[in-house]
mmCIF file of C-alpha atoms in Angstrom:
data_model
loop_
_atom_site.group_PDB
_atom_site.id
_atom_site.type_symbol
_atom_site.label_atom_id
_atom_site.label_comp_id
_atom_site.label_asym_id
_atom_site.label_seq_id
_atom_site.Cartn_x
_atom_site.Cartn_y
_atom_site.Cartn_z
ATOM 1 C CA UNK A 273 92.633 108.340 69.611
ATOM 2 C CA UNK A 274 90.769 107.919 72.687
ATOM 3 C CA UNK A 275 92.254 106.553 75.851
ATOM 4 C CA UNK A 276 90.138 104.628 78.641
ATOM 5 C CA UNK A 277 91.250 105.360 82.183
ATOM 6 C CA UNK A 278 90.138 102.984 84.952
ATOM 7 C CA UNK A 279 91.158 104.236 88.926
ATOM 8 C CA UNK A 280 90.302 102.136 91.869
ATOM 9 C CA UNK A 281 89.298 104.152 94.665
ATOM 10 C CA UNK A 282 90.300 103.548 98.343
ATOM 11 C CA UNK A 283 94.197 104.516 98.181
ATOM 12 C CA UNK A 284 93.748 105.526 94.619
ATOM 13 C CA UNK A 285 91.490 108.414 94.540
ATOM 14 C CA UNK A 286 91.042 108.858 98.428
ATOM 15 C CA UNK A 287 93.858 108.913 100.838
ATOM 16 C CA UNK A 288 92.848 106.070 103.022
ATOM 17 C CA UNK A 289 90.023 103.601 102.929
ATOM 18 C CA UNK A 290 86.383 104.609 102.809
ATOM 19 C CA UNK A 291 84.770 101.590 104.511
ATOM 20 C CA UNK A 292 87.163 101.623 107.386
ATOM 21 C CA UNK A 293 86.433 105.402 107.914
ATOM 22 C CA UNK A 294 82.974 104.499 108.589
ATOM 23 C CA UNK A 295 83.831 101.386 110.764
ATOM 24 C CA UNK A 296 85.665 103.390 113.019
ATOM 25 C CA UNK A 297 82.592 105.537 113.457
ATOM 26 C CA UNK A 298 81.878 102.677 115.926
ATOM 27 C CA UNK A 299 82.920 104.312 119.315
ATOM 28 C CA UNK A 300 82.302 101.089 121.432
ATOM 29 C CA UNK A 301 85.932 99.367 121.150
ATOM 30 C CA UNK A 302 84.919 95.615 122.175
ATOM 31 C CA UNK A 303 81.985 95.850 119.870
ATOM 32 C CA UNK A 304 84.342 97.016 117.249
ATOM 33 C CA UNK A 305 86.863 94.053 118.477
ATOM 34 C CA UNK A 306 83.882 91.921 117.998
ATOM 35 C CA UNK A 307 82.465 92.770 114.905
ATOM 36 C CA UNK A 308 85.874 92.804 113.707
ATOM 37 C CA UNK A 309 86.656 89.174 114.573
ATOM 38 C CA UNK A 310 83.570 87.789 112.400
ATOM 39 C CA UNK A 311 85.790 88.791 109.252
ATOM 40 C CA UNK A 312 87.389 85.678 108.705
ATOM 41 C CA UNK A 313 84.413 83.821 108.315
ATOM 42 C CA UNK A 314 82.576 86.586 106.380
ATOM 43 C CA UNK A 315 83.035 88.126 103.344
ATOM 44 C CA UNK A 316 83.897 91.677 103.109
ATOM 45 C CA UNK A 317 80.427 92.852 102.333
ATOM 46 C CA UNK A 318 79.315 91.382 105.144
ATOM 47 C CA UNK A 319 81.412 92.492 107.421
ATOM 48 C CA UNK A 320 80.746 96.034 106.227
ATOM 49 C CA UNK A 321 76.925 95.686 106.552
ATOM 50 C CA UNK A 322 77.728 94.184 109.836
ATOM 51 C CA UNK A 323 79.183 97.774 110.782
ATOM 52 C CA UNK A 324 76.745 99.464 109.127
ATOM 53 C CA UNK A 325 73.794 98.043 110.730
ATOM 54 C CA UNK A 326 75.178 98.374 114.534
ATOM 55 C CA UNK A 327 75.819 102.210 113.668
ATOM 56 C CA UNK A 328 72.252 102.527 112.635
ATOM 57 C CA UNK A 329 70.724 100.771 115.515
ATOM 58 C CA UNK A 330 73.231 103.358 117.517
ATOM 59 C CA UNK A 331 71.239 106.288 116.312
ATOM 60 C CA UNK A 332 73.721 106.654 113.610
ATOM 61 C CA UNK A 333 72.395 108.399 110.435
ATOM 62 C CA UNK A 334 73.397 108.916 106.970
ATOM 63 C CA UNK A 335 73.961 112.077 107.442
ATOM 64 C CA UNK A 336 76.450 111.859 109.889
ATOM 65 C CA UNK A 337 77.993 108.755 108.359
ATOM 66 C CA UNK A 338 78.838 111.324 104.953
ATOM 67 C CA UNK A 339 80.031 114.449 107.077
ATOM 68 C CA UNK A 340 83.271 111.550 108.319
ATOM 69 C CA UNK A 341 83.671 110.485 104.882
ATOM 70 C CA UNK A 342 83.977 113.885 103.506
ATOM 71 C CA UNK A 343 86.627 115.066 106.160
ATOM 72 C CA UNK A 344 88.789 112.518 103.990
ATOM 73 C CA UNK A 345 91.626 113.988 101.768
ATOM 74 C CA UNK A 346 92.270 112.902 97.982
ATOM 75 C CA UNK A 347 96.082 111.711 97.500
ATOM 76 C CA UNK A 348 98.441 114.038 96.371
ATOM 77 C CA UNK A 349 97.771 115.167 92.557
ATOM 78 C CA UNK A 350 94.308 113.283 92.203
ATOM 79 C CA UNK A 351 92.334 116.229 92.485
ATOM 80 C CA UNK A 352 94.370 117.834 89.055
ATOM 81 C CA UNK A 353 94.583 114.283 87.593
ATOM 82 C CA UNK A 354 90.840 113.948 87.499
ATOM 83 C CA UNK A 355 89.901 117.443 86.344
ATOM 84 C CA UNK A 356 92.399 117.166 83.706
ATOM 85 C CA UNK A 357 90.612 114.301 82.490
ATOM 86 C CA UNK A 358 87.164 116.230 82.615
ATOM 87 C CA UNK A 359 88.447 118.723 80.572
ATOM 88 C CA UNK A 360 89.519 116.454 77.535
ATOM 89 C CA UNK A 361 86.458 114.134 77.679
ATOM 90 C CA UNK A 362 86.603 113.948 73.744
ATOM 91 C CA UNK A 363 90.277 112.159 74.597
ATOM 92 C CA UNK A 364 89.933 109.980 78.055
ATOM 93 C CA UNK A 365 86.754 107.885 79.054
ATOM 94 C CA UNK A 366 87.153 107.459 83.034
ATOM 95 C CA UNK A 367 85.709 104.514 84.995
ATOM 96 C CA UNK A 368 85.959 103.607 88.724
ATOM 97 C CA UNK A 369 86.028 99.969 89.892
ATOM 98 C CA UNK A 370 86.125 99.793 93.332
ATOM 99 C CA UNK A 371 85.327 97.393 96.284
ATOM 100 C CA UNK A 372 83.920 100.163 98.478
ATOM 101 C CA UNK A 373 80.275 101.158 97.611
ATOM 102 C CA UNK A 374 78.419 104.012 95.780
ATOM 103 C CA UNK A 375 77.157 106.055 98.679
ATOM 104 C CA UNK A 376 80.784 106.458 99.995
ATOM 105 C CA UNK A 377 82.394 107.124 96.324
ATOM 106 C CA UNK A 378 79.787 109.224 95.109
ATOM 107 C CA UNK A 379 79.723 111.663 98.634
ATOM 108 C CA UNK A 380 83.741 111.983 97.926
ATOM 109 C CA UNK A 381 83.251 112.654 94.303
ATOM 110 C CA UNK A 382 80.366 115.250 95.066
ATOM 111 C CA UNK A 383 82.717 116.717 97.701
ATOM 112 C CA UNK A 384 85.445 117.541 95.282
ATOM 113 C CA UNK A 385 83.266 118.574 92.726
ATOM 114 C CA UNK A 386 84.465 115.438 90.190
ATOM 115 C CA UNK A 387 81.288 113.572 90.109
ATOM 116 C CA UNK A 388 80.684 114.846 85.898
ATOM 117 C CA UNK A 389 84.317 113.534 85.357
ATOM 118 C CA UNK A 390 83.170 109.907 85.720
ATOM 119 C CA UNK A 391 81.325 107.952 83.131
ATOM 120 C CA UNK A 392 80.769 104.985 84.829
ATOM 121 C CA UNK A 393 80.958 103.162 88.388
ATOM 122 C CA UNK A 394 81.769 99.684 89.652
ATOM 123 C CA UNK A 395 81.452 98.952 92.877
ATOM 124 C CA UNK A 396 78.709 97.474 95.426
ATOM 125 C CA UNK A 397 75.237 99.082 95.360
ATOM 126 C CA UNK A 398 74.263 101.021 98.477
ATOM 127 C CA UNK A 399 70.821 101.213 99.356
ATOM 128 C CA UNK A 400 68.959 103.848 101.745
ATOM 129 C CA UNK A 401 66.311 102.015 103.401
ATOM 130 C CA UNK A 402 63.087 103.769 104.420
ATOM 131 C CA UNK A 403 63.695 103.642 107.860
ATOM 132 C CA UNK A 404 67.084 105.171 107.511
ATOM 133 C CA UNK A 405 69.548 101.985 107.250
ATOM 134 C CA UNK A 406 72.065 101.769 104.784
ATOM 135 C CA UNK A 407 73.273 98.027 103.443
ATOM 136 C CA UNK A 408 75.403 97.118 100.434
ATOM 137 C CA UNK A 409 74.830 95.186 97.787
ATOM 138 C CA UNK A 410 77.450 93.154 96.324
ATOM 139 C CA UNK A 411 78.726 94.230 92.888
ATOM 140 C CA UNK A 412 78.331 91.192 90.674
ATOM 141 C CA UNK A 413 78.716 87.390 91.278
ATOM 142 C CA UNK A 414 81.734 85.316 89.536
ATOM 143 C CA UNK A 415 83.904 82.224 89.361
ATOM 144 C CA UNK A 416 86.959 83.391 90.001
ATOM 145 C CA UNK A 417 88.171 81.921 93.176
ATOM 146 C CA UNK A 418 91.245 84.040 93.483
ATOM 147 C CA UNK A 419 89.438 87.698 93.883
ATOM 148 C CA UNK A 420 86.690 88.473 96.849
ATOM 149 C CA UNK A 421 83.378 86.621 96.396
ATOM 150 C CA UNK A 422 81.990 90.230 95.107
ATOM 151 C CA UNK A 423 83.742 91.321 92.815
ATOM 152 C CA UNK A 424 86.462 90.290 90.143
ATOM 153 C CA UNK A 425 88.249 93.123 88.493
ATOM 154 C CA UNK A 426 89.620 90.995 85.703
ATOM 155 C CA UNK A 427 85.551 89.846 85.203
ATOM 156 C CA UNK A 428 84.151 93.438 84.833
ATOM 157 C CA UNK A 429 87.281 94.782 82.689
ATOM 158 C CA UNK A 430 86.749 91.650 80.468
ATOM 159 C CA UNK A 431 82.899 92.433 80.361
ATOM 160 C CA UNK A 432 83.055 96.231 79.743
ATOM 161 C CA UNK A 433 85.221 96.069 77.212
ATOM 162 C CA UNK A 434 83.493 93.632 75.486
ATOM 163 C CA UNK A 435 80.304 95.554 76.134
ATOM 164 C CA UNK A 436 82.152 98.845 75.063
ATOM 165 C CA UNK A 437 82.788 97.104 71.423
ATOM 166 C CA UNK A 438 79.857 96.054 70.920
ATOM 167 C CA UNK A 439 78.202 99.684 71.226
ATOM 168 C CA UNK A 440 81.030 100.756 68.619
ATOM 169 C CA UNK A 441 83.779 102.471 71.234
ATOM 170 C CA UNK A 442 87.111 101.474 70.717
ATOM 171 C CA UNK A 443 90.248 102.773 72.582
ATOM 172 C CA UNK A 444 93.928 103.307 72.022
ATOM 173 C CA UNK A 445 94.783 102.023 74.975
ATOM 174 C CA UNK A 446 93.519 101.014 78.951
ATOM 175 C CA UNK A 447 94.670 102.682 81.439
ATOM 176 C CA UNK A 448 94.475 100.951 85.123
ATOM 177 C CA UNK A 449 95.327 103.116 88.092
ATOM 178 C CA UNK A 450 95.140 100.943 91.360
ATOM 179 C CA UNK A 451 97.036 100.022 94.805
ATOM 180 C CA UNK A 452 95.326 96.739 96.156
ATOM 181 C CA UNK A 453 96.103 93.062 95.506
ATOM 182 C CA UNK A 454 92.746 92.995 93.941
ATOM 183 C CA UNK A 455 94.101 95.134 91.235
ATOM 184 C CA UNK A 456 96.336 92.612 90.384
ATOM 185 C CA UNK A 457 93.777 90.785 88.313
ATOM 186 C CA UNK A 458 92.814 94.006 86.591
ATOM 187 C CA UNK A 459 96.189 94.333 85.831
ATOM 188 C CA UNK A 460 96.965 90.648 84.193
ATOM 189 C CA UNK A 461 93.817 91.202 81.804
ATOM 190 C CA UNK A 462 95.503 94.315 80.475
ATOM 191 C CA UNK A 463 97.317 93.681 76.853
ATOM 192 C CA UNK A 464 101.078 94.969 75.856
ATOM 193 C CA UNK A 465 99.488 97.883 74.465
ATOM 194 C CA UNK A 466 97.720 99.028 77.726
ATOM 195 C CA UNK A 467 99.295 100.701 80.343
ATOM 196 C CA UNK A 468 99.208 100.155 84.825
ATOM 197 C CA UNK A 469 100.136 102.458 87.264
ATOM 198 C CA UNK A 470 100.772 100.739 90.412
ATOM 199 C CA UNK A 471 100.795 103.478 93.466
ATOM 200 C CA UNK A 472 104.370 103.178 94.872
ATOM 201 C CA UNK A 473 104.863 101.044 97.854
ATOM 202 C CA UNK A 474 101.284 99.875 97.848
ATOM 203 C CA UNK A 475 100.515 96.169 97.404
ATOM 204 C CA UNK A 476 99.637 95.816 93.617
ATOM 205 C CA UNK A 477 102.997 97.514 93.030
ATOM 206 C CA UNK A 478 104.504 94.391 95.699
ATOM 207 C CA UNK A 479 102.280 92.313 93.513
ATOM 208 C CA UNK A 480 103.972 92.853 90.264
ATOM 209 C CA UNK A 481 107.343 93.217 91.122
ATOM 210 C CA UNK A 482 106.949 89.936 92.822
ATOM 211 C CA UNK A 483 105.514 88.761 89.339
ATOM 212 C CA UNK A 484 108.419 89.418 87.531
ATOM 213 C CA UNK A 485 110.955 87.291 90.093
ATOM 214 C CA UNK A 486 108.358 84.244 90.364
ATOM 215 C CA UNK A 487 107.835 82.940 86.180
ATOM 216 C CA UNK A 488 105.151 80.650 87.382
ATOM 217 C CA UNK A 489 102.822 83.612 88.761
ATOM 218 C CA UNK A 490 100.737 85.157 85.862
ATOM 219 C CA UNK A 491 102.146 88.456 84.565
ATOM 220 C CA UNK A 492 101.104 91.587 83.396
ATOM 221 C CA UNK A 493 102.188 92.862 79.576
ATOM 222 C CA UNK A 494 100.904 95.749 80.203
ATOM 223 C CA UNK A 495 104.221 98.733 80.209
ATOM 224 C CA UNK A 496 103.929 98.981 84.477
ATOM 225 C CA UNK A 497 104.506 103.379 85.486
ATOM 226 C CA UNK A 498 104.596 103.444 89.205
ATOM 227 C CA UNK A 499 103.378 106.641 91.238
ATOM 228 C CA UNK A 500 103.024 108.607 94.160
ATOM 229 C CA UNK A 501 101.364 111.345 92.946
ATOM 230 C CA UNK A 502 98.363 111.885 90.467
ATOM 231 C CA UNK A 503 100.261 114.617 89.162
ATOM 232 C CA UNK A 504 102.502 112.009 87.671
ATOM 233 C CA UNK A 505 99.523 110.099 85.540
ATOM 234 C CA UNK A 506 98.260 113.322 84.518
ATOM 235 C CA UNK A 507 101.872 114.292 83.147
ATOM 236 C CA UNK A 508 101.894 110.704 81.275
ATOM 237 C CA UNK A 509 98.384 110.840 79.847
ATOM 238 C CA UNK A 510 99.359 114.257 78.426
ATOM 239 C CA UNK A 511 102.323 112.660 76.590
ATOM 240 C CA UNK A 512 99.659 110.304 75.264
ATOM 241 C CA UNK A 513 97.553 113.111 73.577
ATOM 242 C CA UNK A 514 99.612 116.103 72.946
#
């Protein structure tokens, strides 16, 4: 029996949020006040290009941009929770779905050493521009009005699963590791035989226990494990296999 295992990233993997990092890279306080104030009429992608592009036109450079991110600490346990899983690929296919981008996940992965432990990413495309500029790409496009105009977690499970099928892999059961609200629609897609581990305190944890006091919001039948530390997945999964 093989096990998928789906993490998030910002507040999942990484202790803190990747694209912020960055954004606070910008030095200039009222231009950060100012870039910041476009957000409500801009998606999240944009705002982050927004950054992006002011730090490169500030003699900013990639370089520089992946020494900050890599200063950033994993949470507590993730470190052991994903090499676990690298060690037992024949029992756990792992998969990231994340809103922040593939220049900032893959530096953190690379960092650790855990970029072999992941089969596949989701999250918006970075792109190195010849000139040095970095912009994101969003991740998909969708009708989902509830989740960011980028990306729908509930979409891309539904898809890759489907897809998975189709090439002949089938698994015991999904596991979703996240902390956001926009894990919540990850989470509803899930089926009673799948499994979600909310981080405690965090807003998909909020989420759900709000769920289960408010009948007309849509629930998850997935069996809900919260956590604070990887440590505590990893000791779960092993139950799962051993």
């Amino acid at each position: 029996h093989k096990h998928l295992v789906i993490f998030d990233f910002d507040n999942t993997i990484s202790e803190g949020n990747t694209d912020t990092v960055v954004m606070d890279m910008v030095t200039d306080e009222a231009e950060a006040a100012k870039l910041w104030s476009t957000e409500q009429t801009r998606n999240w992608t944009k705002l982050v290009n927004s950054f992006l592009n002011h730090l490169f036109e500030n003699g900013v450079t990639v370089q520089e941009m992946a020494a900050e991110l890599r200063k950033m600490q994993l949470v507590s346990g993730m470190v052991e929770l994903l090499k676990f899983l690298g060690e037992n690929p024949q029992k756990f296919k792992v998969v990231i779905m994340s809103d922040a981008n593939s220049f900032y996940i893959e530096t953190l992965l690379e960092e650790y050493g855990l970029e072999n432990v992941v089969s596949e990413i989701f999250t918006n495309k970075a792109l190195l521009e010849d000139n040095g500029r970095v912009c994101v790409i969003p991740c998909h496009s969708h009708d989902h009005e509830e989740c960011p105009v980028n990306m729908c977690k509930g979409v891309l499970i539904r898809e890759f699963i489907k897809r998975l099928k189709n090439e002949g892999e089938v698994f015991s059961s999904i596991c979703y590791v996240g902390d956001g609200s926009n894990d919540f629609c990850a989470s509803i897609n899930l089926s009673s035989d799948d499994f979600v581990f909310p981080r405690a305190g965090f807003m998909l944890d909020k989420m759900i226990r709000k769920s289960r006091r408010t009948p007309s919001m849509n629930q998850v039948d997935a069996e809900v494990i919260v956590w604070q530390s990887g440590t505590e997945i990893m000791e779960k999964l092993k139950q799962m296999i051993f």
